[in-house]
Amino acid sequence: MTEQERKKVVVGLDASEESRAALRWAQAFAGPDDALVAVHAWETPYAVYMAVTPPQLGDLEQLAKEELARLVAGTPDDRITPMLLEGRPGEAIVAEGSDADLIVVGHRGTSRVSMMLGSSANYVVHHATRPVVVVHGDGGTSTRRVVVGVDDHDLAAGGDNDAVRALRWAYGVPGVEQIDVIHAWSLQPTAYDFYGSVQLYERDLEAATSGVVDRVVDIAGPPPSGVELVRRAVRDSPGRALIGASEHADLVVVGSRGHGGFAGLLLGSTSAEVAAHCTVPVAIIR
């Protein structure tokens, strides 16, 4: 296998069960010749920095090195390369993952608040330029059934968008057997208040929604042999539709338009909502 074919998968690793679950998921996803880089970051709180001498700071680094060695030893795998970096975990993971094929992080909560309050997963989701998978809890490693959320924004003739790229990425997921391609649609309550005849057009709207799925699939191309493709138009908001579908899936895949920092999170991006609330791993494809 050439270096071009060998994938690099970066995993954020600390003492939490969620990060260990992320490592297990990455091990199952990666191929036998792929490289797994386990990033463990350490930093010195400012108050400690002002109170201790340089040799003691060196001791802190040594403790972090020993912790990383212990964590990696608990999951023996020749593909794993431990990487100790100084700095904030989220920033360290994004930096090491700048040339990665995939970044995998664990996340402790299942709420928008838990994704906002300084979590490393939140930082990675909103700042990484590479595909990111967020693993919740101690979730399993199966990827047999995958849900992909799609829409047709910026889908010019002959081109593609992040939804098309997300579906193509899902085609390459190891072990995938079924892919549910979902586009959600809904009418605002005010539409019923102001337009009494709007219900007459609901069937046309649902048909148009199915057309969006067909268009994305046509551009993405056919799935790999042996993979069943299920096309679904769901009447709901995109976030709720995908969160609901995740209850019977192993992995949810969404595209991202690249909102960064708190802006994308606070403005309600679908990728942030799904990453925060799904209980199965979520892949965000840029």
Short mmCIF file of C-alpha atoms in Angstrom, two decimals, residues 78-178:
data_model
loop_
_atom_site.label_atom_id
_atom_site.label_comp_id
_atom_site.label_asym_id
_atom_site.label_seq_id
_atom_site.Cartn_x
_atom_site.Cartn_y
_atom_site.Cartn_z
CA ASP A 78 0.29 -1.94 16.16
CA ARG A 79 -1.43 0.74 14.09
CA ILE A 80 -1.55 3.17 17.03
CA THR A 81 1.07 5.90 17.38
CA PRO A 82 0.82 7.83 20.67
CA MET A 83 1.19 11.60 20.25
CA LEU A 84 1.73 13.80 23.31
CA LEU A 85 1.12 17.50 22.67
CA GLU A 86 1.18 20.50 24.97
CA GLY A 87 -1.86 22.73 24.79
CA ARG A 88 -5.63 22.60 24.94
CA PRO A 89 -7.02 19.24 23.82
CA GLY A 90 -9.34 20.58 21.12
CA GLU A 91 -6.67 22.76 19.56
CA ALA A 92 -4.10 19.95 19.68
CA ILE A 93 -6.47 17.49 17.99
CA VAL A 94 -7.36 19.96 15.22
CA ALA A 95 -3.70 20.79 14.61
CA GLU A 96 -2.60 17.15 14.38
CA GLY A 97 -5.65 16.34 12.27
CA SER A 98 -5.08 19.09 9.71
CA ASP A 99 -3.85 16.49 7.19
CA ALA A 100 -5.86 13.53 8.48
CA ASP A 101 -8.45 11.56 6.55
CA LEU A 102 -10.63 11.43 9.67
CA ILE A 103 -10.71 12.83 13.21
CA VAL A 104 -12.54 10.89 15.92
CA VAL A 105 -13.48 12.37 19.31
CA GLY A 106 -15.55 11.22 22.25
CA HIS A 107 -18.29 13.34 23.77
CA ARG A 108 -19.78 13.05 27.24
CA GLY A 109 -23.23 14.55 26.82
CA THR A 110 -26.34 14.34 24.67
CA SER A 111 -27.47 17.96 24.74
CA ARG A 112 -26.71 21.27 23.08
CA VAL A 113 -25.52 22.70 26.41
CA SER A 114 -22.99 19.91 26.85
CA MET A 115 -21.60 20.69 23.39
CA MET A 116 -21.25 24.38 24.22
CA LEU A 117 -19.59 24.55 27.59
CA GLY A 118 -15.96 24.24 26.65
CA SER A 119 -15.90 20.65 25.45
CA SER A 120 -13.06 19.48 23.23
CA ALA A 121 -15.62 17.81 20.95
CA ASN A 122 -17.33 21.16 20.40
CA TYR A 123 -14.03 22.81 19.46
CA VAL A 124 -13.11 20.04 17.03
CA VAL A 125 -16.56 19.98 15.40
CA HIS A 126 -16.46 23.71 14.72
CA HIS A 127 -12.81 24.21 13.81
CA ALA A 128 -11.56 21.07 12.05
CA THR A 129 -11.32 21.22 8.27
CA ARG A 130 -11.32 17.43 7.92
CA PRO A 131 -14.16 14.91 8.42
CA VAL A 132 -14.99 14.44 12.10
CA VAL A 133 -16.78 11.60 13.90
CA VAL A 134 -18.26 12.30 17.34
CA VAL A 135 -18.72 9.16 19.47
CA HIS A 136 -21.12 9.30 22.41
CA GLY A 137 -20.81 7.23 25.56
CA ASP A 138 -19.51 3.72 25.09
CA GLY A 139 -21.34 3.19 21.79
CA GLY A 140 -20.67 0.17 19.63
CA THR A 141 -18.46 -0.08 16.57
CA SER A 142 -20.94 -1.46 14.03
CA THR A 143 -21.51 0.59 10.86
CA ARG A 144 -23.93 -1.69 9.06
CA ARG A 145 -26.82 0.79 8.90
CA VAL A 146 -25.98 4.39 8.08
CA VAL A 147 -28.28 7.42 7.88
CA VAL A 148 -27.28 10.34 5.63
CA GLY A 149 -29.03 13.71 5.75
CA VAL A 150 -29.13 15.56 2.42
CA ASP A 151 -30.40 18.77 0.86
CA ASP A 152 -29.89 20.53 -2.48
CA HIS A 153 -28.51 23.90 -1.44
CA ASP A 154 -25.84 25.26 -3.81
CA LEU A 155 -26.29 22.20 -6.00
CA ALA A 156 -25.42 23.65 -9.39
CA ALA A 157 -25.76 21.68 -12.61
CA GLY A 158 -22.85 19.29 -12.94
CA GLY A 159 -21.50 20.16 -9.50
CA ASP A 160 -21.93 18.84 -5.99
CA ASN A 161 -22.41 20.11 -2.44
CA ASP A 162 -21.66 18.95 1.10
CA ALA A 163 -24.66 16.57 1.02
CA VAL A 164 -23.32 14.82 -2.08
CA ARG A 165 -19.89 14.56 -0.47
CA ALA A 166 -21.45 13.18 2.71
CA LEU A 167 -23.25 10.45 0.76
CA ARG A 168 -20.11 9.53 -1.16
CA TRP A 169 -18.23 9.33 2.13
CA ALA A 170 -20.92 7.00 3.50
CA TYR A 171 -20.41 4.74 0.47
CA GLY A 172 -16.88 4.09 1.73
CA VAL A 173 -17.78 3.24 5.34
CA PRO A 174 -16.41 -0.24 6.14
CA GLY A 175 -19.09 -2.87 6.62
CA VAL A 176 -22.02 -0.71 5.54
CA GLU A 177 -25.04 -2.71 4.37
CA GLN A 178 -27.86 -0.14 4.23
#
